[in-house]
Amino acid sequence: IVCFHDRDTRKLTGKKLAIAESTLADLRALDVGEWKGARFAGTRIPLLTEVLATVSPEKKIFIEIKCGPEIVPPLLKVVGESNVTDEQVIVISFNEKVIAAVKKARPQWTANLLFGFNQKDKGAPGREMPRLLEVLRRCGADGLGSNAHPGLQEKDFAILSSARFQHHVWTVNDSTVARRFLRLGSRSITTDYPGRLRHELSLK
């Protein structure tokens, strides 16, 4: 299992290889750091085993599954052979079948369904929430991870909370927006600037 955000490698390497259809040898031959600068040249696509080895005992790891439920058995094996405990693992995916497969195999893992509300539609969260609750229940998810839609309100968080579902939010780089979602009840914030955001949130 390799850790990579996109379906293919074109954006970072200039060479288009579909991740799911490529051999490990072909993927590891690519330089995914040179685009960022000379000191990053030679960076290779990491294996999940390598990433797990960097997780200290007091931290958690969010593992986003980009493919389908076929990856769950090898995922269980890789995590099981690492030093990461069940309490440290949080699986996230847009695919409800992935969440269902994870919760069936490892009910003790936290698994959150991802959903992106239409940013151009102010009323999207209110209309989508009833359907999302049904999906969350059906797949056994622990919570919902969503984009930072401005239409998300206290009533939406109350609905999730009353149904015993967590909320997590992405991608927030503005401290004002971050404070709003923390106040509403989000359990975690995905950001491109964790150090800066943590500092700004610590200020009165």
PDB file of C-alpha atoms in Angstrom:
ATOM      1  CA  ILE A   1       0.000   0.000   0.000  1.00  0.00           C
ATOM      2  CA  VAL A   2       1.430   3.366  -1.038  1.00  0.00           C
ATOM      3  CA  CYS A   3       0.482   6.815   0.258  1.00  0.00           C
ATOM      4  CA  PHE A   4      -0.447   9.201  -2.529  1.00  0.00           C
ATOM      5  CA  HIS A   5      -3.234  11.762  -2.888  1.00  0.00           C
ATOM      6  CA  ASP A   6      -4.081  11.642  -6.601  1.00  0.00           C
ATOM      7  CA  ARG A   7      -5.278   8.836  -8.867  1.00  0.00           C
ATOM      8  CA  ASP A   8      -2.186   9.245 -11.018  1.00  0.00           C
ATOM      9  CA  THR A   9       1.308  10.694 -10.706  1.00  0.00           C
ATOM     10  CA  ARG A  10       1.237  13.364 -13.416  1.00  0.00           C
ATOM     11  CA  LYS A  11       0.826  16.408 -11.152  1.00  0.00           C
ATOM     12  CA  LEU A  12       3.955  15.780  -9.070  1.00  0.00           C
ATOM     13  CA  THR A  13       6.174  13.953 -11.534  1.00  0.00           C
ATOM     14  CA  GLY A  14       5.164  14.967 -15.052  1.00  0.00           C
ATOM     15  CA  LYS A  15       4.787  11.261 -15.874  1.00  0.00           C
ATOM     16  CA  LYS A  16       1.297   9.847 -15.769  1.00  0.00           C
ATOM     17  CA  LEU A  17       1.057   6.492 -14.013  1.00  0.00           C
ATOM     18  CA  ALA A  18      -2.241   5.319 -12.575  1.00  0.00           C
ATOM     19  CA  ILE A  19      -1.511   4.398  -8.968  1.00  0.00           C
ATOM     20  CA  ALA A  20      -3.847   1.392  -8.830  1.00  0.00           C
ATOM     21  CA  GLU A  21      -2.548  -0.019 -12.120  1.00  0.00           C
ATOM     22  CA  SER A  22       1.202   0.402 -11.574  1.00  0.00           C
ATOM     23  CA  THR A  23       3.816  -1.811  -9.995  1.00  0.00           C
ATOM     24  CA  LEU A  24       5.535  -0.709  -6.815  1.00  0.00           C
ATOM     25  CA  ALA A  25       8.859  -0.684  -8.662  1.00  0.00           C
ATOM     26  CA  ASP A  26       7.520   1.737 -11.278  1.00  0.00           C
ATOM     27  CA  LEU A  27       6.011   4.024  -8.654  1.00  0.00           C
ATOM     28  CA  ARG A  28       9.136   4.051  -6.491  1.00  0.00           C
ATOM     29  CA  ALA A  29      11.264   4.962  -9.492  1.00  0.00           C
ATOM     30  CA  LEU A  30       9.517   8.332  -9.723  1.00  0.00           C
ATOM     31  CA  ASP A  31      10.872  11.479  -8.089  1.00  0.00           C
ATOM     32  CA  VAL A  32       7.965  13.191  -6.311  1.00  0.00           C
ATOM     33  CA  GLY A  33      10.019  15.893  -4.604  1.00  0.00           C
ATOM     34  CA  GLU A  34      11.972  17.645  -7.336  1.00  0.00           C
ATOM     35  CA  TRP A  35       9.026  19.884  -8.278  1.00  0.00           C
ATOM     36  CA  LYS A  36       9.178  21.460  -4.810  1.00  0.00           C
ATOM     37  CA  GLY A  37      12.875  22.292  -4.860  1.00  0.00           C
ATOM     38  CA  ALA A  38      16.374  20.899  -5.094  1.00  0.00           C
ATOM     39  CA  ARG A  39      16.531  19.825  -1.451  1.00  0.00           C
ATOM     40  CA  PHE A  40      13.457  17.647  -1.948  1.00  0.00           C
ATOM     41  CA  ALA A  41      14.825  15.927  -5.058  1.00  0.00           C
ATOM     42  CA  GLY A  42      14.958  12.168  -4.749  1.00  0.00           C
ATOM     43  CA  THR A  43      11.848  11.887  -2.588  1.00  0.00           C
ATOM     44  CA  ARG A  44       9.967   8.676  -3.325  1.00  0.00           C
ATOM     45  CA  ILE A  45       6.322   7.702  -2.874  1.00  0.00           C
ATOM     46  CA  PRO A  46       6.170   6.245   0.641  1.00  0.00           C
ATOM     47  CA  LEU A  47       4.779   2.897   1.628  1.00  0.00           C
ATOM     48  CA  LEU A  48       2.132   2.889   4.317  1.00  0.00           C
ATOM     49  CA  THR A  49       4.486   0.758   6.411  1.00  0.00           C
ATOM     50  CA  GLU A  50       7.039   3.581   6.290  1.00  0.00           C
ATOM     51  CA  VAL A  51       4.484   6.199   7.283  1.00  0.00           C
ATOM     52  CA  LEU A  52       3.150   4.114  10.167  1.00  0.00           C
ATOM     53  CA  ALA A  53       6.688   3.791  11.505  1.00  0.00           C
ATOM     54  CA  THR A  54       6.777   7.579  12.035  1.00  0.00           C
ATOM     55  CA  VAL A  55       3.647   7.662  14.221  1.00  0.00           C
ATOM     56  CA  SER A  56       4.596   8.168  17.870  1.00  0.00           C
ATOM     57  CA  PRO A  57       2.532   6.485  20.632  1.00  0.00           C
ATOM     58  CA  GLU A  58       0.764   9.687  21.695  1.00  0.00           C
ATOM     59  CA  LYS A  59      -0.389  10.560  18.153  1.00  0.00           C
ATOM     60  CA  LYS A  60      -3.155   9.365  15.852  1.00  0.00           C
ATOM     61  CA  ILE A  61      -3.045   8.722  12.115  1.00  0.00           C
ATOM     62  CA  PHE A  62      -5.777   9.516   9.610  1.00  0.00           C
ATOM     63  CA  ILE A  63      -5.687   7.009   6.745  1.00  0.00           C
ATOM     64  CA  GLU A  64      -7.739   8.108   3.758  1.00  0.00           C
ATOM     65  CA  ILE A  65      -8.644   5.215   1.481  1.00  0.00           C
ATOM     66  CA  LYS A  66      -8.825   6.415  -2.101  1.00  0.00           C
ATOM     67  CA  CYS A  67      -9.810   3.113  -3.719  1.00  0.00           C
ATOM     68  CA  GLY A  68     -12.462   0.505  -2.903  1.00  0.00           C
ATOM     69  CA  PRO A  69     -13.003  -2.089  -0.161  1.00  0.00           C
ATOM     70  CA  GLU A  70     -10.578  -4.480  -1.832  1.00  0.00           C
ATOM     71  CA  ILE A  71      -7.779  -2.723   0.043  1.00  0.00           C
ATOM     72  CA  VAL A  72      -9.186  -3.485   3.494  1.00  0.00           C
ATOM     73  CA  PRO A  73      -7.637  -6.983   3.994  1.00  0.00           C
ATOM     74  CA  PRO A  74      -4.081  -5.851   3.116  1.00  0.00           C
ATOM     75  CA  LEU A  75      -4.640  -2.679   5.152  1.00  0.00           C
ATOM     76  CA  LEU A  76      -5.487  -4.753   8.217  1.00  0.00           C
ATOM     77  CA  LYS A  77      -2.322  -6.784   7.690  1.00  0.00           C
ATOM     78  CA  VAL A  78      -0.053  -3.741   7.319  1.00  0.00           C
ATOM     79  CA  VAL A  79      -1.470  -1.959  10.347  1.00  0.00           C
ATOM     80  CA  GLY A  80      -1.429  -5.179  12.365  1.00  0.00           C
ATOM     81  CA  GLU A  81       2.290  -5.614  11.689  1.00  0.00           C
ATOM     82  CA  SER A  82       3.049  -2.048  12.807  1.00  0.00           C
ATOM     83  CA  ASN A  83       3.373  -0.587  16.299  1.00  0.00           C
ATOM     84  CA  VAL A  84       0.264   1.525  15.808  1.00  0.00           C
ATOM     85  CA  THR A  85      -2.603   0.579  18.109  1.00  0.00           C
ATOM     86  CA  ASP A  86      -6.297   0.355  17.244  1.00  0.00           C
ATOM     87  CA  GLU A  87      -6.944   3.544  19.229  1.00  0.00           C
ATOM     88  CA  GLN A  88      -4.520   5.485  17.013  1.00  0.00           C
ATOM     89  CA  VAL A  89      -6.194   4.596  13.709  1.00  0.00           C
ATOM     90  CA  ILE A  90      -8.816   6.775  12.027  1.00  0.00           C
ATOM     91  CA  VAL A  91      -9.913   5.669   8.566  1.00  0.00           C
ATOM     92  CA  ILE A  92     -11.659   8.139   6.274  1.00  0.00           C
ATOM     93  CA  SER A  93     -13.198   7.585   2.848  1.00  0.00           C
ATOM     94  CA  PHE A  94     -15.793   8.995   0.456  1.00  0.00           C
ATOM     95  CA  ASN A  95     -16.837   5.390  -0.254  1.00  0.00           C
ATOM     96  CA  GLU A  96     -19.469   4.062   2.136  1.00  0.00           C
ATOM     97  CA  LYS A  97     -18.603   0.467   1.149  1.00  0.00           C
ATOM     98  CA  VAL A  98     -15.055   1.068   2.376  1.00  0.00           C
ATOM     99  CA  ILE A  99     -16.322   2.390   5.715  1.00  0.00           C
ATOM    100  CA  ALA A 100     -18.683  -0.587   6.065  1.00  0.00           C
ATOM    101  CA  ALA A 101     -15.887  -3.057   5.308  1.00  0.00           C
ATOM    102  CA  VAL A 102     -13.529  -1.407   7.801  1.00  0.00           C
ATOM    103  CA  LYS A 103     -16.118  -1.332  10.594  1.00  0.00           C
ATOM    104  CA  LYS A 104     -17.068  -4.963   9.951  1.00  0.00           C
ATOM    105  CA  ALA A 105     -13.450  -6.104  10.107  1.00  0.00           C
ATOM    106  CA  ARG A 106     -12.238  -3.731  12.842  1.00  0.00           C
ATOM    107  CA  PRO A 107     -15.184  -2.247  14.747  1.00  0.00           C
ATOM    108  CA  GLN A 108     -12.733  -0.789  17.259  1.00  0.00           C
ATOM    109  CA  TRP A 109     -11.209   1.486  14.610  1.00  0.00           C
ATOM    110  CA  THR A 110     -12.705   4.936  14.118  1.00  0.00           C
ATOM    111  CA  ALA A 111     -14.010   5.293  10.553  1.00  0.00           C
ATOM    112  CA  ASN A 112     -15.528   8.492   9.175  1.00  0.00           C
ATOM    113  CA  LEU A 113     -17.406   8.961   5.917  1.00  0.00           C
ATOM    114  CA  LEU A 114     -16.308  11.939   3.836  1.00  0.00           C
ATOM    115  CA  PHE A 115     -18.733  14.188   1.982  1.00  0.00           C
ATOM    116  CA  GLY A 116     -18.257  17.460   0.118  1.00  0.00           C
ATOM    117  CA  PHE A 117     -21.225  19.819   0.247  1.00  0.00           C
ATOM    118  CA  ASN A 118     -21.809  21.926  -2.861  1.00  0.00           C
ATOM    119  CA  GLN A 119     -20.114  25.225  -1.979  1.00  0.00           C
ATOM    120  CA  LYS A 120     -22.314  27.134  -4.447  1.00  0.00           C
ATOM    121  CA  ASP A 121     -25.481  25.961  -2.722  1.00  0.00           C
ATOM    122  CA  LYS A 122     -26.041  27.747   0.608  1.00  0.00           C
ATOM    123  CA  GLY A 123     -28.781  25.359   1.648  1.00  0.00           C
ATOM    124  CA  ALA A 124     -26.952  22.139   0.745  1.00  0.00           C
ATOM    125  CA  PRO A 125     -26.067  21.047   4.316  1.00  0.00           C
ATOM    126  CA  GLY A 126     -29.637  21.339   5.577  1.00  0.00           C
ATOM    127  CA  ARG A 127     -31.061  19.388   2.665  1.00  0.00           C
ATOM    128  CA  GLU A 128     -28.324  16.746   2.605  1.00  0.00           C
ATOM    129  CA  MET A 129     -28.175  16.010   6.333  1.00  0.00           C
ATOM    130  CA  PRO A 130     -31.185  13.627   6.568  1.00  0.00           C
ATOM    131  CA  ARG A 131     -29.828  11.498   3.735  1.00  0.00           C
ATOM    132  CA  LEU A 132     -26.310  11.564   5.162  1.00  0.00           C
ATOM    133  CA  LEU A 133     -27.578  10.354   8.527  1.00  0.00           C
ATOM    134  CA  GLU A 134     -29.061   7.319   6.826  1.00  0.00           C
ATOM    135  CA  VAL A 135     -25.803   6.613   4.997  1.00  0.00           C
ATOM    136  CA  LEU A 136     -23.782   7.003   8.208  1.00  0.00           C
ATOM    137  CA  ARG A 137     -26.054   4.544   9.995  1.00  0.00           C
ATOM    138  CA  ARG A 138     -26.054   2.100   7.089  1.00  0.00           C
ATOM    139  CA  CYS A 139     -22.280   1.861   6.838  1.00  0.00           C
ATOM    140  CA  GLY A 140     -21.659   1.979  10.587  1.00  0.00           C
ATOM    141  CA  ALA A 141     -19.535   5.123  10.447  1.00  0.00           C
ATOM    142  CA  ASP A 142     -18.375   6.896  13.588  1.00  0.00           C
ATOM    143  CA  GLY A 143     -18.707  10.308  12.052  1.00  0.00           C
ATOM    144  CA  LEU A 144     -18.828  12.635   9.087  1.00  0.00           C
ATOM    145  CA  GLY A 145     -15.897  14.488   7.578  1.00  0.00           C
ATOM    146  CA  SER A 146     -16.979  17.424   5.420  1.00  0.00           C
ATOM    147  CA  ASN A 147     -15.687  20.514   3.698  1.00  0.00           C
ATOM    148  CA  ALA A 148     -15.982  23.803   5.566  1.00  0.00           C
ATOM    149  CA  HIS A 149     -19.313  24.771   4.041  1.00  0.00           C
ATOM    150  CA  PRO A 150     -20.494  28.131   5.430  1.00  0.00           C
ATOM    151  CA  GLY A 151     -24.062  26.831   5.468  1.00  0.00           C
ATOM    152  CA  LEU A 152     -23.319  24.309   8.220  1.00  0.00           C
ATOM    153  CA  GLN A 153     -25.145  25.532  11.316  1.00  0.00           C
ATOM    154  CA  GLU A 154     -25.600  24.621  14.974  1.00  0.00           C
ATOM    155  CA  LYS A 155     -28.747  22.658  14.118  1.00  0.00           C
ATOM    156  CA  ASP A 156     -26.746  20.421  11.746  1.00  0.00           C
ATOM    157  CA  PHE A 157     -24.183  19.700  14.458  1.00  0.00           C
ATOM    158  CA  ALA A 158     -26.977  19.055  16.936  1.00  0.00           C
ATOM    159  CA  ILE A 159     -28.494  16.497  14.566  1.00  0.00           C
ATOM    160  CA  LEU A 160     -25.165  14.724  14.189  1.00  0.00           C
ATOM    161  CA  SER A 161     -24.454  14.836  17.902  1.00  0.00           C
ATOM    162  CA  SER A 162     -27.883  13.506  18.879  1.00  0.00           C
ATOM    163  CA  ALA A 163     -27.291  10.570  16.526  1.00  0.00           C
ATOM    164  CA  ARG A 164     -23.860  10.055  18.182  1.00  0.00           C
ATOM    165  CA  PHE A 165     -21.834  10.961  15.096  1.00  0.00           C
ATOM    166  CA  GLN A 166     -18.627  13.019  15.195  1.00  0.00           C
ATOM    167  CA  HIS A 167     -17.863  15.832  12.774  1.00  0.00           C
ATOM    168  CA  HIS A 168     -14.475  16.592  11.215  1.00  0.00           C
ATOM    169  CA  VAL A 169     -13.781  19.430   8.783  1.00  0.00           C
ATOM    170  CA  TRP A 170     -11.427  20.124   5.873  1.00  0.00           C
ATOM    171  CA  THR A 171      -9.513  22.206   4.578  1.00  0.00           C
ATOM    172  CA  VAL A 172      -9.372  25.205   6.920  1.00  0.00           C
ATOM    173  CA  ASN A 173      -6.449  27.631   6.762  1.00  0.00           C
ATOM    174  CA  ASP A 174      -8.169  30.654   8.313  1.00  0.00           C
ATOM    175  CA  SER A 175      -8.255  30.872  12.115  1.00  0.00           C
ATOM    176  CA  THR A 176     -11.639  32.628  12.151  1.00  0.00           C
ATOM    177  CA  VAL A 177     -13.211  29.782  10.210  1.00  0.00           C
ATOM    178  CA  ALA A 178     -11.382  27.255  12.394  1.00  0.00           C
ATOM    179  CA  ARG A 179     -12.729  28.852  15.575  1.00  0.00           C
ATOM    180  CA  ARG A 180     -16.247  28.726  14.182  1.00  0.00           C
ATOM    181  CA  PHE A 181     -16.068  25.007  13.458  1.00  0.00           C
ATOM    182  CA  LEU A 182     -14.464  24.245  16.809  1.00  0.00           C
ATOM    183  CA  ARG A 183     -17.264  26.168  18.494  1.00  0.00           C
ATOM    184  CA  LEU A 184     -19.846  24.236  16.487  1.00  0.00           C
ATOM    185  CA  GLY A 185     -18.278  20.973  17.629  1.00  0.00           C
ATOM    186  CA  SER A 186     -15.861  19.696  14.977  1.00  0.00           C
ATOM    187  CA  ARG A 187     -13.502  17.106  16.459  1.00  0.00           C
ATOM    188  CA  SER A 188     -10.595  17.784  14.106  1.00  0.00           C
ATOM    189  CA  ILE A 189      -9.490  20.279  11.464  1.00  0.00           C
ATOM    190  CA  THR A 190      -7.578  19.445   8.320  1.00  0.00           C
ATOM    191  CA  THR A 191      -5.280  22.315   7.357  1.00  0.00           C
ATOM    192  CA  ASP A 192      -2.343  23.038   5.076  1.00  0.00           C
ATOM    193  CA  TYR A 193      -0.684  25.063   7.852  1.00  0.00           C
ATOM    194  CA  PRO A 194      -0.951  23.177  11.164  1.00  0.00           C
ATOM    195  CA  GLY A 195       1.805  25.089  12.954  1.00  0.00           C
ATOM    196  CA  ARG A 196       0.496  28.524  12.021  1.00  0.00           C
ATOM    197  CA  LEU A 197      -3.119  27.636  12.686  1.00  0.00           C
ATOM    198  CA  ARG A 198      -2.325  26.079  16.065  1.00  0.00           C
ATOM    199  CA  HIS A 199      -0.445  29.263  17.021  1.00  0.00           C
ATOM    200  CA  GLU A 200      -3.260  31.558  15.889  1.00  0.00           C
ATOM    201  CA  LEU A 201      -5.873  29.507  17.736  1.00  0.00           C
ATOM    202  CA  SER A 202      -3.815  29.755  20.913  1.00  0.00           C
ATOM    203  CA  LEU A 203      -3.996  33.569  20.848  1.00  0.00           C
ATOM    204  CA  LYS A 204      -6.729  35.321  22.788  1.00  0.00           C
TER     205      LYS A 204
END
